[in-house]
XYZ file of C-alpha atoms in Angstrom:
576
model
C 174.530 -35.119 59.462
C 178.027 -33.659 59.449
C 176.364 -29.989 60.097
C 174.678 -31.853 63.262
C 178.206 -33.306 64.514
C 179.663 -29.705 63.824
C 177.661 -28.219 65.994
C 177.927 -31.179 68.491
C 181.678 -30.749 68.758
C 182.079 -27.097 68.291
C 183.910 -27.808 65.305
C 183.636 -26.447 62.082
C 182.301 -28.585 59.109
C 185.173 -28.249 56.747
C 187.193 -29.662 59.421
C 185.558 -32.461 59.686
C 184.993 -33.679 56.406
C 188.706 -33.544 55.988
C 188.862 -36.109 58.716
C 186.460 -37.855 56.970
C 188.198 -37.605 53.497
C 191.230 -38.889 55.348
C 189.215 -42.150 56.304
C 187.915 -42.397 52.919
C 184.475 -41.343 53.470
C 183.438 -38.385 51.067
C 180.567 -36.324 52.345
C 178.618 -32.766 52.521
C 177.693 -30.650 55.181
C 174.185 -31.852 54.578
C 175.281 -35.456 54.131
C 173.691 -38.348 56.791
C 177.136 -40.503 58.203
C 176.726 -43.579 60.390
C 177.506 -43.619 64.219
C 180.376 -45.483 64.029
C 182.032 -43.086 61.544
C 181.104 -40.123 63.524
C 182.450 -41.841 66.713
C 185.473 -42.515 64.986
C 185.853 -38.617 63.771
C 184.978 -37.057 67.577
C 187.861 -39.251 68.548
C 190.059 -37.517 65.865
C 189.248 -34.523 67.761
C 189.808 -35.846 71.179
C 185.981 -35.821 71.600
C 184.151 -39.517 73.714
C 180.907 -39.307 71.323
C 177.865 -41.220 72.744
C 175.273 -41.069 69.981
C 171.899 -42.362 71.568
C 169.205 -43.975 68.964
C 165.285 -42.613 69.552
C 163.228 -44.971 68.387
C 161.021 -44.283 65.967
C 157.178 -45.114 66.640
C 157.230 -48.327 64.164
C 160.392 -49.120 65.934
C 158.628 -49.357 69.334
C 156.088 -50.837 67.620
C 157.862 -53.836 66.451
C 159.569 -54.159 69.879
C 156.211 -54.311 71.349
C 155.056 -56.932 68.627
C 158.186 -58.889 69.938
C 158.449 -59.124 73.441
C 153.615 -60.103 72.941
C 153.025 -63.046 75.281
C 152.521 -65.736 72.826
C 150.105 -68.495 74.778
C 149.213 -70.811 71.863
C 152.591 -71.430 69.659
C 151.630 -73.978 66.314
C 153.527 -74.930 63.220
C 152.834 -72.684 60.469
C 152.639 -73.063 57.074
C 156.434 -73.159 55.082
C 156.433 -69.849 52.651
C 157.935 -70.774 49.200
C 159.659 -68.814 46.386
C 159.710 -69.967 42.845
C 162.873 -68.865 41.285
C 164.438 -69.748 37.879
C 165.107 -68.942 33.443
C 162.555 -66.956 32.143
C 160.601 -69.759 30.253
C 161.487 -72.792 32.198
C 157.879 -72.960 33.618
C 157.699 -71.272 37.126
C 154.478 -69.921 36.712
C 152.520 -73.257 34.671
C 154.202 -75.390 37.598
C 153.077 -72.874 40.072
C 148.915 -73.220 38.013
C 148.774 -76.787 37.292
C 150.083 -77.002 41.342
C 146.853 -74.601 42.242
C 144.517 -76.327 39.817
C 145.398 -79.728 41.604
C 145.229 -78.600 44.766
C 142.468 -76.238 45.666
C 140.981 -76.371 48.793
C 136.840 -77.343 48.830
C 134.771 -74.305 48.048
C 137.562 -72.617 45.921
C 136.883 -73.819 42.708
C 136.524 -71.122 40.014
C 138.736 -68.820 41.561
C 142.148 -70.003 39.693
C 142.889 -66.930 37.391
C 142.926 -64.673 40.757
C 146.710 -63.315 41.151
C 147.839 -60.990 44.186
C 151.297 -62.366 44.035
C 151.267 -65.308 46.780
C 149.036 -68.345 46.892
C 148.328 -71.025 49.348
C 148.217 -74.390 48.676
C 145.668 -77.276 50.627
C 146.646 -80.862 50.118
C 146.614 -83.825 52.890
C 145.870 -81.409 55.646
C 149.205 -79.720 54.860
C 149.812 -76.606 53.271
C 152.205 -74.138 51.438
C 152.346 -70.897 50.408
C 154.262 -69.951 47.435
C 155.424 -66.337 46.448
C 155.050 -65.634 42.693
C 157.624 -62.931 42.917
C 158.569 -61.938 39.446
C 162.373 -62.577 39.500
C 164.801 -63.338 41.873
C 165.745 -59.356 41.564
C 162.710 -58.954 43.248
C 162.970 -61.199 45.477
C 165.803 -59.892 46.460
C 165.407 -56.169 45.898
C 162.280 -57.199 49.178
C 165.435 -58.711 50.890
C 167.281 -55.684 50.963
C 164.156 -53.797 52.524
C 164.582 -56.342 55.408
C 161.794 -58.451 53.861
C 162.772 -62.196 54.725
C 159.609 -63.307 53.640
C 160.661 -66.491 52.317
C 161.333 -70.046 54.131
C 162.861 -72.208 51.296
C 163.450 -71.591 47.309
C 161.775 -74.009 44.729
C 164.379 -73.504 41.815
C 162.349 -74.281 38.847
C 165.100 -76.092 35.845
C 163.886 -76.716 32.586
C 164.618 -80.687 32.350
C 165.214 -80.037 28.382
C 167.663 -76.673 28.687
C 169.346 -77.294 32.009
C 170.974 -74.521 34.230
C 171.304 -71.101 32.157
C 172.478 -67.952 33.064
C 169.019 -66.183 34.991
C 169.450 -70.055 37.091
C 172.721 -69.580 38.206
C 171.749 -66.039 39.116
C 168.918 -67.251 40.866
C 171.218 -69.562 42.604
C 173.794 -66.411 43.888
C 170.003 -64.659 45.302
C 169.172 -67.742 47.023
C 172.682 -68.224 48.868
C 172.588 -65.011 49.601
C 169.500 -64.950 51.440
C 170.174 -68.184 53.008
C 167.757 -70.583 52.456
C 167.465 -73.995 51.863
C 167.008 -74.932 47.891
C 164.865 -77.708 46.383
C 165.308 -78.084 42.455
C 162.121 -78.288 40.626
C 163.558 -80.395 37.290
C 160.557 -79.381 35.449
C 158.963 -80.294 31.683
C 160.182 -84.037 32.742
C 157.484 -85.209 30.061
C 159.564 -83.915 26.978
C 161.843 -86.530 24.715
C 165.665 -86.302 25.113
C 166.194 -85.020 28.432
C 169.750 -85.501 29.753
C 169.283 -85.624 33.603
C 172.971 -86.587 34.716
C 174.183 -83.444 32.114
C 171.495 -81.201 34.488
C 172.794 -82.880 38.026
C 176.549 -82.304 36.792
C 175.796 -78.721 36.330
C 173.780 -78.512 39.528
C 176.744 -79.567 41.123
C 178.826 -77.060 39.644
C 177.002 -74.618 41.684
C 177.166 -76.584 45.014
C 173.691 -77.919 44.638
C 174.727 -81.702 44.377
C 171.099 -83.831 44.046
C 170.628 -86.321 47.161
C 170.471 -89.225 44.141
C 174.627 -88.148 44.006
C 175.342 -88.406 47.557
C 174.364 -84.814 47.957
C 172.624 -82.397 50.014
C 170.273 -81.370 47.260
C 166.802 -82.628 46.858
C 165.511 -82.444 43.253
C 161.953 -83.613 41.856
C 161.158 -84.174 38.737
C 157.942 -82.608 37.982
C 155.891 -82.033 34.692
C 153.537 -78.664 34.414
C 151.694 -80.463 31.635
C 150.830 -84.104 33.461
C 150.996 -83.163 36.817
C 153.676 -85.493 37.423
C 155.483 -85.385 41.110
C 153.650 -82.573 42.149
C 152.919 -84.434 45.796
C 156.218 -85.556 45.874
C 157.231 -81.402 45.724
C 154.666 -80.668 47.832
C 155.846 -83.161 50.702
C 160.045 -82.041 50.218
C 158.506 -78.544 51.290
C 156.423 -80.079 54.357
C 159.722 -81.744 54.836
C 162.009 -78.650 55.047
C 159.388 -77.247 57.498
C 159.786 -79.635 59.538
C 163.098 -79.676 59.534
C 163.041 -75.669 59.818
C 160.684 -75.804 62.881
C 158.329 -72.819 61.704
C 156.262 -71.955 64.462
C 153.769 -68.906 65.372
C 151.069 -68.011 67.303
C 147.827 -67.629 65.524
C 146.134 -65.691 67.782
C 147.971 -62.629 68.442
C 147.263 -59.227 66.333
C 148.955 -59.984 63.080
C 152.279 -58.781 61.465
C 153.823 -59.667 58.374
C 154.860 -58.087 54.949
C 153.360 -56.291 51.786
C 154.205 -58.724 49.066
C 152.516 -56.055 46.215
C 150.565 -53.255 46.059
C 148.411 -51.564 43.214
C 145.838 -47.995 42.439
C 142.728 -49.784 41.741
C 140.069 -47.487 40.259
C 137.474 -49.132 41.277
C 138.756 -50.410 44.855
C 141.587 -47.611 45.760
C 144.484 -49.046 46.810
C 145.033 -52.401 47.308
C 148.072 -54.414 48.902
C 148.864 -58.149 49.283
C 149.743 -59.452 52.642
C 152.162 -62.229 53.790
C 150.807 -63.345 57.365
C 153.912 -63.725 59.224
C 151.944 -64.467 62.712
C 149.021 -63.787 64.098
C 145.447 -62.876 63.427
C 144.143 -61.143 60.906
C 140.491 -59.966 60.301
C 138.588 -57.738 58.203
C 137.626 -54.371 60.099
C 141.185 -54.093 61.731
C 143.526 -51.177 61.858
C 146.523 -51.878 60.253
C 149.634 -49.428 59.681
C 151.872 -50.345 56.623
C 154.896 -48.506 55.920
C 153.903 -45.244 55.482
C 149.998 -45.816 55.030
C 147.256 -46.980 57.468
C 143.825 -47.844 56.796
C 140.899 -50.102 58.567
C 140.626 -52.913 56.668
C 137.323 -53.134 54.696
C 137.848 -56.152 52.412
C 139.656 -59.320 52.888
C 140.112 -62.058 50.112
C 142.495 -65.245 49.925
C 144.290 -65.935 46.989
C 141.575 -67.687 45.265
C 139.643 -64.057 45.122
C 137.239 -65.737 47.879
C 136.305 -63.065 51.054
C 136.948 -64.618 53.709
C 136.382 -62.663 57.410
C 139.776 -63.313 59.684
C 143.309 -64.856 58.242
C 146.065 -66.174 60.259
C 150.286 -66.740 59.784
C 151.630 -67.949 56.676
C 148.432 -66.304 54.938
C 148.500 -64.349 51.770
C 145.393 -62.020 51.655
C 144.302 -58.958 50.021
C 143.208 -56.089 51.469
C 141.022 -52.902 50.870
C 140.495 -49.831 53.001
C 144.578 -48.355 53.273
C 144.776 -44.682 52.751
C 147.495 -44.810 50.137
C 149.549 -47.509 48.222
C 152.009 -49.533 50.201
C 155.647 -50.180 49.219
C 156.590 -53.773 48.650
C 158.577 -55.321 51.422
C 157.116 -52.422 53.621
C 155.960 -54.084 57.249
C 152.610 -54.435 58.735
C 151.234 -54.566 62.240
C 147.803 -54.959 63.085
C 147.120 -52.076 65.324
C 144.085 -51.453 68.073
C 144.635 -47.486 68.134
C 143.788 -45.480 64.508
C 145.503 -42.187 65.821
C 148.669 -44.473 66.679
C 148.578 -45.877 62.670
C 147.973 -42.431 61.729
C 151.300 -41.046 63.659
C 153.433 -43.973 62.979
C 152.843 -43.444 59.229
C 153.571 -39.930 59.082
C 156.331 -40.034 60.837
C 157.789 -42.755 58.623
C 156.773 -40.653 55.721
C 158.920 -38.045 57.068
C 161.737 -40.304 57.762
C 161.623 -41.793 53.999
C 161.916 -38.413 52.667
C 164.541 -37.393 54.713
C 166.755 -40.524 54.654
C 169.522 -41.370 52.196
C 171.599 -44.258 51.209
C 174.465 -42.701 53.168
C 172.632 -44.093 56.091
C 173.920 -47.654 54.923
C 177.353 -47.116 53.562
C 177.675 -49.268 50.480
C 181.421 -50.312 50.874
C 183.728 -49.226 48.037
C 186.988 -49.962 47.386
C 187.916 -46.314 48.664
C 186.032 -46.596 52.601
C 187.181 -50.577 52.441
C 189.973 -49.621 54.998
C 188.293 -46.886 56.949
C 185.377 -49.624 57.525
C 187.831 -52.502 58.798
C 189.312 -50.032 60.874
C 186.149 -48.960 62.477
C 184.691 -52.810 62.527
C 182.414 -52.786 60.123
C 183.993 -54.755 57.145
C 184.816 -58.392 58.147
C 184.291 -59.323 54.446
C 184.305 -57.828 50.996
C 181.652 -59.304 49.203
C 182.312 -58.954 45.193
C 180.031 -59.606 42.531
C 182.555 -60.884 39.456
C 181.362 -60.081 35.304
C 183.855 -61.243 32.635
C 183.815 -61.571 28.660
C 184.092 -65.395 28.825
C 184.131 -68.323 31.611
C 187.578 -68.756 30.929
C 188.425 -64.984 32.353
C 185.789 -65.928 35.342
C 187.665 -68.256 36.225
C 190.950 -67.121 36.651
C 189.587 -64.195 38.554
C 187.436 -66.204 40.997
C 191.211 -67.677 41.797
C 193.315 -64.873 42.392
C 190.730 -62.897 43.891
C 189.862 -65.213 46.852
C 193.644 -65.565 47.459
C 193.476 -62.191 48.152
C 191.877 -62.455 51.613
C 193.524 -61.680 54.722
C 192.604 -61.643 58.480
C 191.082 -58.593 58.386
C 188.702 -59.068 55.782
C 187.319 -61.915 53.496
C 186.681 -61.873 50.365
C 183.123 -63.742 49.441
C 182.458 -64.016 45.837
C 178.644 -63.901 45.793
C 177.823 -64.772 41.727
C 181.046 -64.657 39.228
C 179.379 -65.479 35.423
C 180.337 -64.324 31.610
C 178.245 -61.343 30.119
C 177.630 -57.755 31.087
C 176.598 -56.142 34.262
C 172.827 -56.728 35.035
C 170.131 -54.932 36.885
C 170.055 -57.991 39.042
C 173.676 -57.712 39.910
C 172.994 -54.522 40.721
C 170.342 -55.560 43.843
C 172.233 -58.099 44.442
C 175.093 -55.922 45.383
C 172.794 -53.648 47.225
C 171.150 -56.141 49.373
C 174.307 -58.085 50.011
C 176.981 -54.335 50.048
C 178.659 -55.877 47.670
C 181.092 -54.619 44.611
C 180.925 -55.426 41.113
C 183.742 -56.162 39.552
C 183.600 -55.972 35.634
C 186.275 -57.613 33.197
C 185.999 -56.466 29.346
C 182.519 -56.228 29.930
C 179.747 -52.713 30.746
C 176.797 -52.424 32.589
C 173.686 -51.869 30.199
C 172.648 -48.363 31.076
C 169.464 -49.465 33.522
C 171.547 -51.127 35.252
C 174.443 -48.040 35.580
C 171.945 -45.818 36.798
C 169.991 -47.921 39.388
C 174.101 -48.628 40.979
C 173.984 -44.919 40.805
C 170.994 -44.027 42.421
C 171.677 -46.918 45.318
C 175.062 -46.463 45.480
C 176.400 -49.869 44.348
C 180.520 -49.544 43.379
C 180.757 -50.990 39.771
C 184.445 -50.973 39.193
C 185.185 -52.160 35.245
C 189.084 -53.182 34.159
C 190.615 -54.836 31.356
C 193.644 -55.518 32.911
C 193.119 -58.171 35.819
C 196.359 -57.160 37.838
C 195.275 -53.634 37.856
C 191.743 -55.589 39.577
C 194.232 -57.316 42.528
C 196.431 -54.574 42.644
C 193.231 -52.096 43.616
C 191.861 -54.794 45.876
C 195.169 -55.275 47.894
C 195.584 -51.376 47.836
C 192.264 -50.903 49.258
C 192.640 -53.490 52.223
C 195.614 -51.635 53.310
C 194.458 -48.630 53.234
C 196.409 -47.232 50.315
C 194.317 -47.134 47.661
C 193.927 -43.145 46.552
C 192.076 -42.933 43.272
C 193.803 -40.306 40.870
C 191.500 -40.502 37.910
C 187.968 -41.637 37.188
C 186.098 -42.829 34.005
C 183.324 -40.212 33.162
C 180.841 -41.732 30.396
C 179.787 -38.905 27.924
C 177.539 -40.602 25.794
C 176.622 -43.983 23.567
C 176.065 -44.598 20.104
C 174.270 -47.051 17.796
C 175.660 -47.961 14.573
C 173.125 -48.531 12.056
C 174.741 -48.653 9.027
C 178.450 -49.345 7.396
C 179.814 -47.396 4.670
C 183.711 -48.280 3.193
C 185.282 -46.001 1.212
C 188.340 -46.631 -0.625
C 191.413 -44.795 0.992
C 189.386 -44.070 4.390
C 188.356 -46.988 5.202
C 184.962 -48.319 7.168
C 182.540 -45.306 8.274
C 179.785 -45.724 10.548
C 176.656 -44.368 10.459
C 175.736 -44.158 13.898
C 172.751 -42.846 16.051
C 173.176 -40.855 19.340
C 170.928 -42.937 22.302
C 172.277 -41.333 24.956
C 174.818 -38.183 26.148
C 176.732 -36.719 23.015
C 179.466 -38.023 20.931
C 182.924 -36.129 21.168
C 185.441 -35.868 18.692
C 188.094 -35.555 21.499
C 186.947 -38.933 23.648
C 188.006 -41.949 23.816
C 186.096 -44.767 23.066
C 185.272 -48.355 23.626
C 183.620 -50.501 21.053
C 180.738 -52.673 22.642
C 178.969 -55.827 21.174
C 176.312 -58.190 22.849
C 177.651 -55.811 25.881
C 181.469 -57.870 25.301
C 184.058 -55.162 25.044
C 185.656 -55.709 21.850
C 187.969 -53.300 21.799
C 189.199 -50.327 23.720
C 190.754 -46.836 24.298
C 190.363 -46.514 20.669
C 190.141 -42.476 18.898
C 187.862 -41.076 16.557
C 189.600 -39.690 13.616
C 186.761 -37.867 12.087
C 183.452 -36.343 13.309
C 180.611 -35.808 11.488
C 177.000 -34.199 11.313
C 175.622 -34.558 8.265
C 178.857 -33.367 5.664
C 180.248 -31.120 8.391
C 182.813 -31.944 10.855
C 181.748 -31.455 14.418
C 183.316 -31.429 17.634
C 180.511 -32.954 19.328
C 176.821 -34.428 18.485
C 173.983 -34.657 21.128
C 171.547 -37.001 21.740
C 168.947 -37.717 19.015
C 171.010 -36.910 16.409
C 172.643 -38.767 13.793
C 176.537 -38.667 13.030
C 179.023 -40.388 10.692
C 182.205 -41.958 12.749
C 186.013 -42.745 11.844
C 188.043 -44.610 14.265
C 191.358 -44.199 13.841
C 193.351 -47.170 12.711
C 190.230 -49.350 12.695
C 187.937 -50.976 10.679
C 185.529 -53.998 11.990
C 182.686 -52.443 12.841
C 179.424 -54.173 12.190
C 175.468 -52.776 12.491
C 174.274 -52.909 16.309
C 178.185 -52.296 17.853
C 177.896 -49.799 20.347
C 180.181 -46.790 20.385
C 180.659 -45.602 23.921
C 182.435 -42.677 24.239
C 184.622 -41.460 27.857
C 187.357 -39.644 28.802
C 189.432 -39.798 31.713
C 188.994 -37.033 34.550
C 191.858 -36.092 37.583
C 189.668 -36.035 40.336
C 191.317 -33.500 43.216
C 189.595 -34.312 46.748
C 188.399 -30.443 47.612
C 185.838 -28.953 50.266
C-alpha cells in the first residue's frame, strides 16, 4: 500500500501520492499500487526499491505441481466451448451430440448437467464446456481460467452471424483459440450458406471451402446430421494442438461451477486438467478444502478415480467454490486447511488496484514504466456506419510506443459482456452516441473497466493522442444523477409535448442536463428541462420511485419507453 511504501522510504504519504498523481495514478493511503509503480515513485525520491514477492502457500503449491516428475506423458482429451446467439441451438447440438454418443453403461443418465460433459465415440473423446455465454467464459478467463482448447461457434444456418456471434467471436480471439463454426439447423428450407460464409469472413473466419483457414460443419440438432464429422475437426485440432498430460500424477485442474445443495452441501464441478483424481482425496480449491466423498461423471454415474480432461462432480468441500478458482489434489489436510485460509485472507484483502485497469489518464505513466505495449479498446457506436469510421482513425492512431488493438467494434449500447471483456483483456470502452445499460455501468465500476462515451469522434482521437503523450489532464467529468422512464405523452396546446415519466433510478433535477435515450441509441443530447413537476407542483428535484411530469426545452419528440437520463458536468480538482 502507499502507507507501506511511506514507511519504507521515510517519506510521508501525501508526498507520495503527489508523485503518483503526477504519473497519473490516483490513490489513498490505504490504496494497494503495483511494484513497478512503486519502483518508479522510490526513484522519484532518489530511493533503488527492491520489492521481493513471498509466495503465497497456493503459489508454492502450484510451483510444486509444476516442476512433479511426469513419467507417463499421453494425449488427453481436447476441452471444447460452445459459444454463439442465444437461440441458435448450442445446447440441442450439445444433447442430440450426448444422446448419440454415450459411452456403454451410461444410458439413462442424459438430463444430468454439472456444466461440462464428455463425449465417447471411436475410441476418441471430447469434452465440451456448457458455459452459459461467452461472458462467462470469459469472465473464468480473466480469473486465469484457460480451461478451454478450441471454440465450437454454434451459427444458426437460417439467421446467420448476429450480434451475441460476433461478440462471441471478439471472446474467442481474445482468448486465443482456434475456432470451428458449427453451421447448425442445416435441415431447415431456405438457408443461404454463401450469405453465412460472406459474413464469416467479415470477421476473419473465412471457411476452408473459400480458401480459408476456417473449418465449418454443417450440422443439424434435429437429424443428427454431421455430428461425426464435428466430432473428428475437434480430434483434428488436438492433434494438431498436441495436448498431452500425465494421468497419473495427483490431479489439478479448475472449478467449472459450484452450487449449496441442501441435501448434498456444497457441490463443485471439476475440469481435470492432469492427473489423477479419486474419490477419498484431499483437495484444496480456492478458498475451500474438503476430502472428497462423492465422485460422479457427467452422466450422474459414480465412478471411483477420474483422470485429465475429466469433468466430475464432487461432494465433501467445506464451503462453495468460486468458478475459475484452481484445484490441486493434496496428500496433507492441515496443508488444504492453511492454504485456504490464507487465500481467504488474501481475497478479502485484495483489490482491483492490484491489476491496474489502464485508462486513458495512467496510459502514459504505464508506457513509461513498461507496462503498456498496446491499448486495447473495445469500440460501441449508434450505427455500423459510425463503427466504421472509428475502427479507421483509431488504429491510425498507433505509434511505437503503444498499439492500438481493437478487440470487438459493433452498433448498439455498452453490454455487460463488453464490460468482461474489457476486464479480462484491460481494455477501454469507447462509446459513440450510445450508454451503457445500468448493469453493465456498475459491474465497469465495481472492476474498474474505463467506459469513456463521446459524441464528437475528434474529441475520441484527440483524448487518445493526448493520453499517449502524456498530456491528457481531465478537467471535467460526467456525473449521472438519475434515469427516467416515460410512460405516457401528454401535448398541450401552447406548451407543447409533456412527459409523464417514472423515476428508475437516482433523482431527476430541474437544473441537469439531459440526454434522451432510445433502444439505448442516443437520440439527442445536452438538452434542458424547462419545467419540473411532482404531481401539479414544480420541483427542483424528484427521487427515485416517484413519478414526475417533464418539459424539455425547445423539444418535442418524445415517445413512451425513451429514457430521460439526467447529468451534469463536475470540475474535478486533483486534491490529497
Amino acid at each position: 500500500t502507499v502507507k507501506d511504501l511511506s514507511a519504507t522510504l521515510a517519506i510521508k504519504s501525501t508526498d507520495i501520492i503527489l508523485k503518483l498523481m503526477q504519473q497519473g495514478v490516483m490513490a489513498t493511503a490505504n490504496q494497494v499500487i503495483n511494484n513497478d509503480v512503486a519502483e518508479l515513485v522510490a526513484l522519484e525520491f532518489e530511493t533503488e526499491l527492491v520489492v521481493e514477492h513471498q509466495s503465497t502457500l497456493e503459489e508454492k503449491i502450484r510451483k510444486e505441481f509444476e516442476e512433479r516428475e511426469r513419467k507417463n506423458i499421453q494425449r488427453r482429451t481436447v476441452v471444447a466451448a460452445m459459444l454463439g446467439h442465444v437461440d441458435h441451438g448450442k445446447t440441442s447440438l450439445l444433447d442430440k451430440i450426448r444422446s448419440t454418443h454415450i459411452a456403454d453403461g451410461e444410458a439413462g443418465g442424459i438430463t444430468q448437467h454439472i456444466g461440462a460433459s464428455e463425449v465417447t465415440w471411436d475410441n476418441k473423446k471430447v469434452t465440451f464446456l456448457d458455459t452459459p455465454g461467452h461472458e462467462a467464459f470469459t469472465a473464468m478467463r480473466a480469473r486465469g481460467a484457460n480451461m478451454t482448447d478450441v471454440v465450437v461457434l454454434v451459427v444458426a444456418a437460417d439467421d446467420g452471424v448476429m450480434p451475441q456471434t460476433v461478440e462471441a467471436i471478439a471472446h474467442s480471439k481474445a482468448a486465443k483459440v482456434p475456432i470451428i463454426v458449427a453451421l447448425n439447423k442445416i435441415d431447415l428450407p431456405g438457408c443461404n450458406i454463401n450469405r453465412i460464409y460472406s459474413q464469416l469472413a467479415e470477421q476473419d473466419l473465412a471457411p476452408s471451402e473459400w480458401g480459408g483457414q476456417t473449418e465449418v460443419v454443417k450440422t443439424s440438432a434435429v437429424t443428427g446430421e454431421s455430428i461425426n464429422d464435428l466430432l473428428e475437426s475437434l480430434d483434428y485440432v488436438a492433434e494438431l494442438l498436441d495436448l498431452k498430460a500425465d494421468p497419473d500424477i495427483p490431479a489439478t485442474g479448475w472449478v467449472v461451477e459450484a452450487k449449496m445443495s441442501a441435501k448434498r452441501g456444497p457441490v463443485a464441478t471439476l475440469l481435470i486438467k492432469e492427473g489423477q483424481l479419486k474419490s477419498g482425496d484431499i483437495i484444496l480449491a480456492g478458498s475451500t478444502y474438503g476430502r472428497i466423498k462423492m465422485l460422479k461423471n457427467s452422466y450422474g454415474k459414480k465412478i471411483k478415480t477420474a483422470s485429465s480432461s475429466m469433468p466430475v462432480e464432487i461432494t465433501g468441500l467445506g464451503d462453495v467454490p468460486q468458478a475459475g478458482d484452481r484445484f490441486y489434489c493434496l496428500d496433507d489436510i492441515n496443508k488444504a486447511k492453511a492454504a485456504a485460509e490464507e487465500n481467504q485472507t488474501n481475497y478479502r484483502e485484495r483489490s482491483l488496484a492490484e491489476r491496474t485497469q489502464v485508462t486513458l489518464d495512467n496510459l502514459f505513466s504505464q508506457i513509461e514504466a513498461g507496462k503498456a505495449e498496446s491499448l486495447n479498446l473495445i469500440i460501441r457506436a449508434d450505427v455500423q456506419g459510425s463503427v466504421d469510421v472509428l475502427k479507421k482513425y483509431l488504429s491510425d492512431l498507433s505509434v511505437e510506443e503503444v498499439k492500438i488493438n481493437i478487440l470487438h467494434a459493433a452498433p448498439g449500447g455498452i453490454t455487460e459482456g463488453d464490460v468482461v471483456l474489457a476486464e479480462a483483456s484491460n481494455a477501454i470502452i469507447i462509446g459513440f452516441n450510445v450508454v451503457s445499460d445500468e448493469h453493465a455501468a456498475k459491474i465497469a465500476e465495481a472492476k474498474g473497466v474505463e467506459i469513456r462515451l463521446y459524441n464528437i469522434i475528434y474529441r475520441i482521437t484527440e483524448d487518445l493522442q493526448k493520453s499517449m503523450v502524456g498530456l491528457l489532464e481531465p478537467e471535467e467529468t460526467e456525473s449521472t444523477l438519475g434515469r427516467v422512464v416515460i410512460r405516457s405523452t401528454f401535448k398541450i396546446s401552447r406548451i407543447g409535448t409533456v412527459a409523464g415519466c417514472f423515476v428508475s433510478s437516482g433523482h431527476a433535477s430541474k437544473h441537469a442536463k439531459i440526454r434522451l435515450i432510445r433502444d439505448n441509441i442516443v437520440l439527442k443530447d445536452n438538452l434542458s428541462i424547462e419545467s419540473l413537476k411532482h404531481f401539479k407542483d414544480d420541483v427542483r428535484e424528484v427521487k427515485t420511485g416517484l413519478e414526475c411530469g417533464v418539459k424539455i426545452a425547445g423539444f418535442d419528440d418524445v415517445k413512451v419507453d425513451d429514457v430521460l437520463e439526467f447529468y451534469e458536468i463536475v470540475k474535478v480538482a486533483r486534491t490529497l
